[in-house]
Amino acid sequence: MFRANDAHLQGSLFSAVDELPPKLRTDLDSSWAGVFYREVFCRLDEGAFADLYAGKGSRPNTPVNVLLGFEIIKAGFGWSDSVTYERFTYDLQVRYAVGYRTFGEGHFRLRTVYNFRKRLREYCERTGRDLLAVAFERITDEQLRALELNTSQVRMDSTQIASNIRDVSRLQFLVEVLIRVRRMLSLADRERYGLLLDRYITKSSTKFVFDVSSAQGRVHIAEIGRIMAKLVDELAQDYGQHETYALLKRVFEEQFIQDDEDGWRPRKHNEFGSPLVCSPDDQEASMRRKRGVVHKGYVVNVTETCAEENPVQLIVKVQTAPNIKTDVGFLKEAVICLKRRLDIDTCYTDGGYNQEALYRMMSPLGIEHLQTGIQGHPSTTRLGLYQYQISKSATGEPLTVICPNGQQTLVQSYRPGRYHAAFEHDQCRGCPYSDCCRSNRNSLHRTVYFTDYDLEIARRRLYIESIKDQASNPRSAVESTVYSVKRPFGNKLPVRGCFRVHSLMIGSACMANVRRIMRAMKQIVGPDGYTPSAARRQTVSFSSFSKLVTYATQLLRPRLGMCPS
């Protein structure tokens, strides 16, 4: 039975915190634990998780906000489950962060955390609603409103990250699949297929490939293909609904292709499709080659605010998917949500977020997309449209074009969203740009053709040129943000599956926001009390500054055991 946890709002008469000296109590309240308690724990909406529990009268649940706090702290520090549980049991800071002030309350078994994760995953699979992501976005939205941050500008970037899977060769992977198939078989079928499989399953896949040369490996791969073809055909009737059979069939279809001459043969590198199973232990992980490097696992896309007047920037959205998903796909998925939640009008990205369909989607929403790079280098033998001066009407329609040599002509529209500008041949005689002009020379006029999207790309290239002379650009800082989210674990997480990877990334992002808010408050509050430094006065707007001073004052106020109003 679901029951909300609001016991932390009522302070205890006696607590472990009261035994600390006043200075240590103040330090505890202003540490990450106190900021986490106020900025995350007190903002968690437990009611959204009521569907995870029985509606009839039964034993009350372990507090949802405590379990969520456990997950966020674990991800934020990169701890294992056992270490986090030990810290929760004996560490006053961790207990303070989740609303407990004594060591004798709120205990539960670690199995409770596992069951809670299972409920979250099953609910997400059943309804398509990720409650952890919803909770993170609600918390962040409240933080943005409380700090009065400008959310009109955001920046985003993606990064590759691996789950807890081994990086093995193709042969070892196929042998490992055969070992899993053997475990699936009944005793009678193990005897039936013993001669067929024993060569590959009598020892571990690692030991099998240890003494195999490259030439022998190719022979073994072809032989395994013939074995898998036989197993897929003969096991379908008895094991067709088994998850291991589904793995066998998928791997066989991905790794082998039918040849009229040789039957089934291994696929060549240019014949592989997408996605591709990388490990039998994590079938959601995919493989992708990026800049000549092969990545196996997932890709995480992080979005944060970036308005210059903000005293602190917060991560507002985290997306996770198998790494075959493109940056364009992430932005398409996020743009409607970001417009509704934050009313953004500017989005900074790198060159990977570039597609005409994306422009068609963002333009009607009034979102300006600024890139620090565009896929594909501009031609060195032909003028780019960004080198022409194009005037526009109040509604954004192009009116005139001035070429790099100073010739001007009117723009004509011959189809919605498509335009041409015709220059007289006489005007172009002797032009120094004649050999590299982008105009079409197969007509009576030298005509330049372009579309709305061509104009958009020209605008972005002009922006890229304008920021080359600047010391920094608004997008670059998001790369350190991505690093801060991955930092507790590095490039490889200790979990498998897209849901668990996504959960850890959300928890780490939430903790990164806590650290940012804590640092901002420490910078504003001077060493002698509440006097801000002169440097911060120059960069923080009055409303945001006054709000942060109020928050910092609350941090230093000994309101132990109480949630700030």
XYZ file of C-alpha atoms in Angstrom:
565
model
C 0.000 0.000 0.000
C 1.326 3.436 -0.938
C 1.848 6.024 1.768
C 3.654 9.332 1.323
C 6.583 10.111 3.606
C 6.327 13.499 5.313
C 7.765 12.505 8.700
C 10.972 14.378 7.890
C 9.061 17.686 8.043
C 8.610 17.253 11.798
C 11.939 17.559 13.607
C 12.869 15.077 16.335
C 13.163 16.243 19.926
C 16.503 14.457 20.212
C 18.688 13.479 17.278
C 22.238 12.550 16.344
C 22.588 15.931 14.658
C 21.915 17.718 17.972
C 24.971 16.035 19.463
C 27.251 17.826 17.008
C 28.883 21.141 17.958
C 27.103 24.182 16.451
C 29.882 24.734 13.884
C 29.632 21.154 12.626
C 25.843 21.373 12.486
C 26.131 24.477 10.330
C 28.706 22.771 8.096
C 26.462 19.727 7.729
C 23.505 21.875 6.756
C 25.547 23.756 4.139
C 27.222 20.625 2.744
C 25.970 18.622 -0.227
C 23.719 16.701 2.167
C 21.814 19.805 3.242
C 21.500 21.099 -0.322
C 20.353 17.661 -1.495
C 17.734 17.532 1.253
C 16.273 20.921 0.343
C 16.754 20.948 -3.420
C 15.960 17.309 -4.236
C 14.476 15.327 -1.371
C 11.890 17.921 -0.362
C 10.892 18.468 -4.003
C 10.205 14.798 -4.823
C 6.566 14.154 -5.710
C 5.881 10.710 -4.277
C 2.296 10.662 -5.539
C 3.513 9.961 -9.094
C 4.796 6.578 -7.862
C 1.560 5.434 -6.224
C 0.724 3.149 -9.175
C 3.705 0.975 -8.301
C 1.969 -0.268 -5.150
C -1.207 -2.142 -4.283
C -4.372 -0.076 -3.902
C -5.824 -2.265 -1.167
C -5.005 -2.198 2.519
C -1.615 -3.777 3.163
C 1.750 -3.073 4.727
C 2.917 0.509 3.957
C 5.716 0.910 1.463
C 9.263 1.929 2.198
C 9.276 5.711 1.560
C 9.604 6.406 -2.144
C 11.598 9.605 -1.621
C 14.133 7.658 0.456
C 14.532 4.992 -2.253
C 14.864 7.643 -4.957
C 17.375 9.522 -2.827
C 19.301 6.260 -2.427
C 19.417 5.838 -6.227
C 20.478 9.445 -6.911
C 23.228 9.445 -4.278
C 24.528 6.100 -5.527
C 24.760 7.412 -9.097
C 26.148 10.811 -8.088
C 29.097 9.329 -6.219
C 29.602 6.226 -8.341
C 29.117 3.890 -5.388
C 28.023 0.281 -5.596
C 24.751 -0.844 -4.021
C 26.508 -2.368 -1.028
C 28.633 0.737 -0.418
C 25.610 3.035 -0.731
C 23.629 0.858 1.682
C 26.514 0.912 4.155
C 26.727 4.688 3.889
C 22.974 4.982 4.334
C 23.177 2.850 7.476
C 26.173 4.473 9.182
C 26.941 7.826 7.478
C 25.226 10.847 9.059
C 25.603 12.939 5.890
C 23.779 10.398 3.728
C 21.032 9.958 6.311
C 20.695 13.723 6.649
C 20.292 14.020 2.868
C 17.283 11.644 2.888
C 15.530 13.244 5.853
C 16.730 11.131 8.794
C 18.279 12.709 11.872
C 18.831 9.595 13.992
C 20.435 6.220 13.307
C 17.538 4.191 14.649
C 14.884 4.973 12.012
C 14.126 4.246 8.389
C 16.089 1.030 7.928
C 15.239 -1.426 5.151
C 16.911 -4.361 3.427
C 18.900 -3.906 0.239
C 16.461 -6.251 -1.483
C 13.871 -3.464 -1.178
C 15.954 -1.330 -3.557
C 16.127 -4.164 -6.088
C 12.361 -4.689 -5.957
C 11.785 -0.946 -6.393
C 13.972 -0.881 -9.498
C 12.117 -3.861 -10.895
C 8.776 -2.101 -10.397
C 10.089 1.038 -12.102
C 11.342 -0.942 -15.103
C 8.185 -3.010 -15.472
C 6.016 0.111 -15.188
C 8.102 1.827 -17.874
C 7.836 -1.199 -20.191
C 4.082 -1.441 -19.615
C 3.150 2.228 -19.912
C 6.116 3.826 -21.697
C 6.418 6.355 -18.859
C 9.773 6.686 -17.104
C 8.886 7.820 -13.597
C 12.492 8.536 -12.667
C 12.903 10.883 -15.640
C 9.588 12.559 -14.805
C 10.700 13.089 -11.197
C 14.038 14.564 -12.337
C 12.366 17.038 -14.685
C 9.840 18.113 -12.021
C 12.618 18.683 -9.503
C 14.663 20.650 -12.025
C 11.678 22.770 -13.061
C 11.083 23.736 -9.420
C 14.763 24.568 -8.982
C 14.675 26.767 -12.088
C 11.628 28.637 -10.819
C 13.027 29.022 -7.292
C 16.317 30.431 -8.574
C 14.543 32.504 -11.268
C 16.900 31.317 -13.995
C 16.540 32.295 -17.640
C 15.625 29.114 -19.518
C 15.238 30.594 -23.006
C 18.676 29.366 -24.095
C 19.904 25.784 -23.892
C 22.846 23.776 -25.205
C 23.240 20.052 -25.668
C 25.789 17.413 -26.495
C 25.941 13.622 -26.656
C 28.525 11.081 -25.537
C 29.207 7.386 -25.947
C 29.051 5.175 -22.874
C 29.400 1.419 -22.453
C 27.413 -0.887 -20.219
C 28.951 -3.701 -18.204
C 29.737 -5.993 -21.149
C 32.987 -7.539 -22.343
C 34.660 -6.398 -25.541
C 35.162 -9.756 -27.279
C 36.020 -10.954 -30.760
C 33.411 -12.161 -33.212
C 34.380 -15.811 -32.668
C 34.216 -15.563 -28.883
C 30.826 -13.883 -29.093
C 29.414 -16.680 -31.283
C 30.853 -19.386 -29.009
C 29.275 -17.648 -26.001
C 25.887 -17.733 -27.739
C 26.250 -21.493 -28.305
C 27.038 -21.947 -24.611
C 23.817 -20.102 -23.713
C 21.866 -22.284 -26.167
C 23.198 -25.422 -24.542
C 21.961 -24.211 -21.136
C 18.501 -23.783 -22.624
C 18.256 -27.370 -23.910
C 16.643 -30.223 -22.024
C 18.759 -33.218 -20.968
C 17.519 -35.241 -23.937
C 18.343 -32.449 -26.394
C 21.766 -31.954 -24.841
C 22.574 -35.574 -25.650
C 21.028 -35.217 -29.101
C 23.177 -32.209 -30.026
C 26.208 -33.232 -27.968
C 28.447 -34.129 -30.909
C 27.429 -30.935 -32.695
C 28.133 -28.580 -29.793
C 30.767 -30.260 -27.606
C 33.635 -28.894 -29.653
C 32.688 -25.334 -28.654
C 31.073 -25.638 -25.216
C 33.323 -27.980 -23.228
C 35.274 -24.978 -21.930
C 34.669 -21.260 -21.595
C 34.614 -19.045 -24.663
C 37.742 -17.250 -23.428
C 39.736 -20.471 -23.186
C 38.444 -21.669 -26.545
C 39.671 -18.637 -28.503
C 42.956 -18.391 -26.609
C 44.870 -20.782 -28.889
C 42.936 -20.114 -32.111
C 44.800 -18.329 -34.902
C 43.151 -15.852 -37.282
C 42.941 -18.417 -40.097
C 41.451 -21.027 -37.780
C 39.039 -18.426 -36.447
C 37.532 -17.825 -39.881
C 37.001 -21.564 -40.297
C 35.351 -21.842 -36.898
C 33.037 -18.890 -37.619
C 31.849 -20.524 -40.845
C 31.305 -23.831 -39.011
C 29.342 -22.124 -36.235
C 27.138 -20.576 -38.919
C 26.194 -24.030 -40.201
C 25.535 -25.225 -36.635
C 23.320 -22.218 -35.907
C 21.372 -22.709 -39.139
C 20.572 -26.273 -38.053
C 19.637 -25.221 -34.485
C 17.404 -22.342 -35.607
C 15.474 -24.694 -37.858
C 15.152 -27.678 -35.518
C 14.591 -25.912 -32.179
C 11.848 -23.567 -33.362
C 8.978 -25.881 -32.417
C 10.042 -26.684 -28.843
C 11.922 -23.525 -27.878
C 10.415 -20.856 -30.134
C 9.115 -18.812 -27.181
C 12.321 -19.009 -25.151
C 14.385 -15.805 -24.902
C 17.620 -17.713 -25.601
C 16.175 -19.069 -28.841
C 15.223 -15.514 -29.816
C 18.855 -14.507 -29.148
C 20.133 -17.427 -31.232
C 17.881 -16.544 -34.160
C 18.712 -12.851 -34.049
C 22.479 -13.434 -33.849
C 22.325 -15.953 -36.693
C 20.411 -13.570 -38.957
C 22.734 -10.660 -38.105
C 26.014 -12.529 -38.464
C 25.331 -14.783 -41.467
C 23.854 -14.403 -44.919
C 22.603 -16.998 -47.407
C 24.759 -17.580 -50.460
C 23.533 -19.552 -53.455
C 26.875 -21.328 -53.799
C 27.990 -21.978 -50.213
C 24.670 -21.874 -48.329
C 25.025 -19.753 -45.199
C 28.263 -17.786 -44.920
C 29.565 -15.124 -42.476
C 28.671 -11.567 -43.388
C 31.431 -9.248 -44.470
C 31.962 -5.975 -42.627
C 30.069 -3.981 -45.245
C 27.106 -6.389 -45.095
C 26.194 -5.923 -41.437
C 22.879 -4.274 -40.679
C 21.892 -2.160 -37.708
C 21.340 -2.579 -34.811
C 23.750 -5.392 -34.027
C 23.816 -7.461 -30.825
C 27.119 -6.847 -29.014
C 26.685 -9.142 -26.027
C 24.289 -11.924 -24.994
C 24.094 -10.245 -21.578
C 22.893 -6.889 -22.917
C 20.917 -7.248 -26.104
C 19.845 -3.587 -26.118
C 23.432 -2.360 -26.459
C 24.450 -1.643 -30.043
C 27.682 -1.126 -31.977
C 28.685 2.022 -33.825
C 31.831 3.241 -35.559
C 32.537 6.935 -34.896
C 35.638 8.708 -36.195
C 37.232 5.341 -36.901
C 36.649 4.018 -33.361
C 34.188 1.212 -32.607
C 31.860 1.910 -29.665
C 29.658 -0.726 -28.045
C 26.857 0.312 -25.719
C 24.729 3.432 -25.483
C 24.695 7.139 -26.180
C 23.623 9.795 -23.655
C 22.372 13.242 -24.672
C 22.552 16.033 -22.058
C 20.769 19.402 -22.232
C 21.414 22.345 -19.903
C 20.566 26.038 -19.626
C 23.190 28.525 -20.855
C 21.922 32.120 -20.544
C 24.840 34.382 -19.575
C 22.944 36.181 -16.818
C 22.273 32.952 -14.915
C 24.441 32.632 -11.782
C 24.259 28.860 -12.188
C 23.373 26.591 -15.121
C 21.317 23.446 -14.518
C 20.961 20.225 -16.477
C 17.343 20.062 -17.605
C 17.096 16.865 -19.659
C 18.937 13.547 -20.007
C 18.238 11.096 -22.845
C 19.664 7.603 -23.291
C 19.402 5.168 -26.200
C 21.414 2.453 -27.982
C 24.337 4.197 -29.625
C 22.973 3.828 -33.150
C 20.621 6.713 -32.386
C 21.753 9.966 -33.985
C 22.074 13.413 -32.444
C 19.295 14.579 -34.764
C 16.997 11.923 -33.310
C 17.653 13.152 -29.773
C 16.923 16.777 -30.663
C 13.743 15.852 -32.507
C 12.588 13.912 -29.475
C 13.431 16.685 -27.000
C 12.510 19.918 -28.790
C 8.746 19.817 -28.160
C 9.258 18.986 -24.485
C 11.881 21.726 -24.051
C 9.633 24.296 -25.712
C 6.702 23.352 -23.474
C 8.696 23.153 -20.233
C 11.205 25.969 -20.656
C 9.887 28.065 -23.566
C 13.307 27.990 -25.215
C 14.074 30.273 -28.154
C 17.750 29.388 -28.788
C 19.492 26.019 -28.939
C 23.283 25.643 -29.247
C 24.695 22.383 -30.628
C 27.659 21.036 -32.540
C 27.656 19.887 -36.152
C 26.005 16.527 -35.525
C 22.541 18.032 -34.972
C 21.927 18.974 -38.577
C 19.020 17.920 -40.789
C 16.462 19.754 -42.906
C 13.552 17.950 -41.219
C 14.843 19.245 -37.881
C 14.839 22.796 -39.227
C 11.249 22.323 -40.467
C 10.328 21.228 -36.960
C 12.096 23.968 -34.976
C 11.380 26.956 -37.175
C 7.575 27.058 -36.586
C 8.257 26.850 -32.837
C 10.343 30.024 -32.978
C 13.555 28.256 -31.926
C 16.831 29.538 -33.343
C 19.298 26.715 -33.882
C 22.960 27.798 -33.648
C 25.730 25.326 -34.441
C 29.468 25.570 -33.817
C 30.090 23.322 -36.799
C 28.223 21.810 -39.725
C 28.813 18.352 -41.117
C 30.625 18.674 -44.414
C 33.228 21.349 -45.092
C 32.292 24.259 -47.378
C 33.590 23.927 -50.916
C 36.944 25.498 -51.640
C 36.232 25.723 -55.382
C 32.727 27.173 -55.267
C 31.216 30.150 -53.465
C 28.918 29.371 -50.589
C 25.535 31.009 -50.169
C 26.726 32.527 -46.886
C 29.163 34.660 -48.942
C 26.223 36.420 -50.647
C 24.360 39.263 -48.944
C 20.649 38.487 -48.860
C 18.108 41.001 -47.601
C 14.808 39.793 -46.192
C 11.348 41.204 -45.605
C 9.704 41.524 -42.208
C 8.182 38.070 -42.691
C 11.554 36.490 -43.495
C 11.114 36.241 -47.278
C 14.333 36.939 -49.278
C 14.110 40.150 -51.341
C 17.480 40.880 -52.931
C 20.838 39.189 -53.385
C 24.224 40.899 -53.634
C 27.024 38.685 -54.936
C 30.599 38.881 -53.527
C 31.511 41.159 -56.472
C 28.802 43.665 -55.535
C 26.201 42.855 -58.228
C 22.605 43.074 -56.948
C 19.417 41.488 -58.241
C 15.908 40.670 -57.089
C 14.904 37.293 -55.701
C 12.063 35.419 -57.376
C 10.073 32.556 -55.841
C 9.219 29.771 -58.276
C 7.842 27.333 -55.673
C 6.999 27.636 -51.944
C 10.297 27.699 -50.078
C 12.399 27.722 -53.284
C 13.952 30.792 -54.876
C 16.240 31.961 -57.656
C 18.131 35.150 -58.386
C 19.184 35.850 -61.986
C 22.243 38.009 -62.769
C 22.716 39.492 -66.274
C 25.643 38.034 -68.197
C 26.787 41.538 -69.084
C 27.082 42.436 -65.407
C 29.206 39.349 -64.726
C 31.864 39.977 -67.368
C 35.288 40.355 -65.848
C 34.108 39.177 -62.410
C 37.068 37.781 -60.395
C 34.733 35.145 -58.925
C 33.588 33.858 -62.303
C 35.336 30.484 -62.032
C 33.934 29.709 -58.569
C 30.491 31.374 -58.844
C 27.656 29.188 -57.583
C 25.290 30.360 -60.314
C 23.922 28.109 -63.043
C 25.589 29.057 -66.331
C 23.388 26.960 -68.651
C 20.784 29.683 -69.183
C 20.438 33.187 -70.557
C 21.205 34.490 -67.084
C 23.627 33.403 -64.418
C 21.060 32.137 -61.929
C 21.551 31.278 -58.256
C 19.066 28.730 -56.891
C 18.468 28.211 -53.162
C 15.848 27.084 -50.645
C 14.753 28.136 -47.171
C 17.038 25.471 -45.722
C 19.975 26.759 -47.788
C 19.371 30.176 -46.252
C 19.319 28.595 -42.796
C 22.633 26.818 -43.391
C 24.107 30.094 -44.684
C 22.971 31.825 -41.488
C 24.598 29.124 -39.365
C 27.866 29.351 -41.309
C 27.914 33.107 -40.743
C 27.443 32.458 -37.025
C 30.341 29.981 -37.063
C 32.527 32.591 -38.737
C 31.495 35.209 -36.169
C 32.543 33.106 -33.145
C 35.963 32.141 -34.509
C 37.498 35.318 -33.118
C 35.835 34.922 -29.720
C 37.675 33.369 -26.792
C 34.773 31.008 -26.141
C 31.316 30.189 -27.407
C 28.098 29.384 -25.530
C 28.124 25.712 -26.535
C 31.609 24.650 -25.451
C 30.864 24.410 -21.712
C 28.358 21.592 -22.259
C 31.276 19.249 -22.932
C 32.437 19.610 -19.326
C 28.838 19.025 -18.262
C 28.789 15.733 -20.138
C 32.059 14.794 -18.446
C 30.650 15.636 -15.011
C 27.697 13.300 -15.603
C 29.981 10.448 -16.695
C 32.742 11.145 -14.163
C 31.488 8.934 -11.286
C 31.797 5.870 -13.523
C 34.061 6.781 -16.441
C 33.190 5.448 -19.886
C 31.838 2.124 -18.624
C 28.928 1.688 -16.241
C 28.549 -1.232 -13.788
C 25.043 -2.026 -15.097
C 23.409 -3.480 -18.208
C 20.298 -2.577 -20.140
C 19.068 0.763 -21.417
C 16.759 1.388 -18.455
C 19.478 0.911 -15.841
C 21.993 2.966 -17.826
C 19.414 5.750 -18.167
C 18.606 5.600 -14.444
C 22.265 6.037 -13.476
C 22.713 8.940 -15.878
C 19.642 10.729 -14.495
C 20.830 10.218 -10.920
C 24.288 11.530 -11.783
C 22.800 14.579 -13.546
C 20.585 15.326 -10.551
C 23.601 15.178 -8.246
C 25.577 17.398 -10.629
C 22.844 20.035 -10.261
C 23.083 19.771 -6.478
C 26.833 20.411 -6.601
C 26.342 23.406 -8.901
C 23.756 24.993 -6.624
C 25.995 24.389 -3.612
C 29.015 25.994 -5.339
C 26.941 29.005 -6.415
C 25.765 29.569 -2.865
C 29.281 29.313 -1.456
C 30.552 31.864 -3.983
C 27.825 34.339 -3.098
C 28.092 34.041 0.669
C 31.334 35.691 1.779
C 33.604 34.398 4.536
C 32.369 36.999 7.021
C 28.666 36.255 6.691
C 26.245 37.117 3.952
C 28.234 39.782 2.105
C 28.650 38.815 -1.562
C 31.900 39.355 -3.399
C 32.142 42.271 -5.835
C 32.812 39.937 -8.726
C 29.512 38.148 -8.247
C 27.641 41.457 -8.021
C 28.781 42.314 -11.539
C 27.654 39.055 -13.151
C 24.446 38.183 -11.300
C 21.173 39.945 -12.022
C 19.458 41.497 -9.005
C 16.510 39.092 -8.888
C 18.645 35.965 -9.257
C 21.236 37.331 -6.864
C 18.718 38.168 -4.168
C 17.110 34.768 -4.540
C 20.427 32.981 -4.153
C 21.323 35.101 -1.122
C 18.018 34.035 0.437
C 18.825 30.400 -0.296
C 22.339 30.777 1.071
C 20.960 32.354 4.223
C 18.713 29.345 4.690
C 21.723 27.075 4.273
C 23.547 28.743 7.146
C 20.466 28.923 9.326
C 20.331 25.989 11.786
C 16.900 24.725 10.682
C 17.737 21.158 11.452
C 15.081 18.576 10.695
C 12.830 21.083 8.934
C 12.044 21.625 5.256
C 12.389 25.257 4.125
C 9.189 26.955 3.105
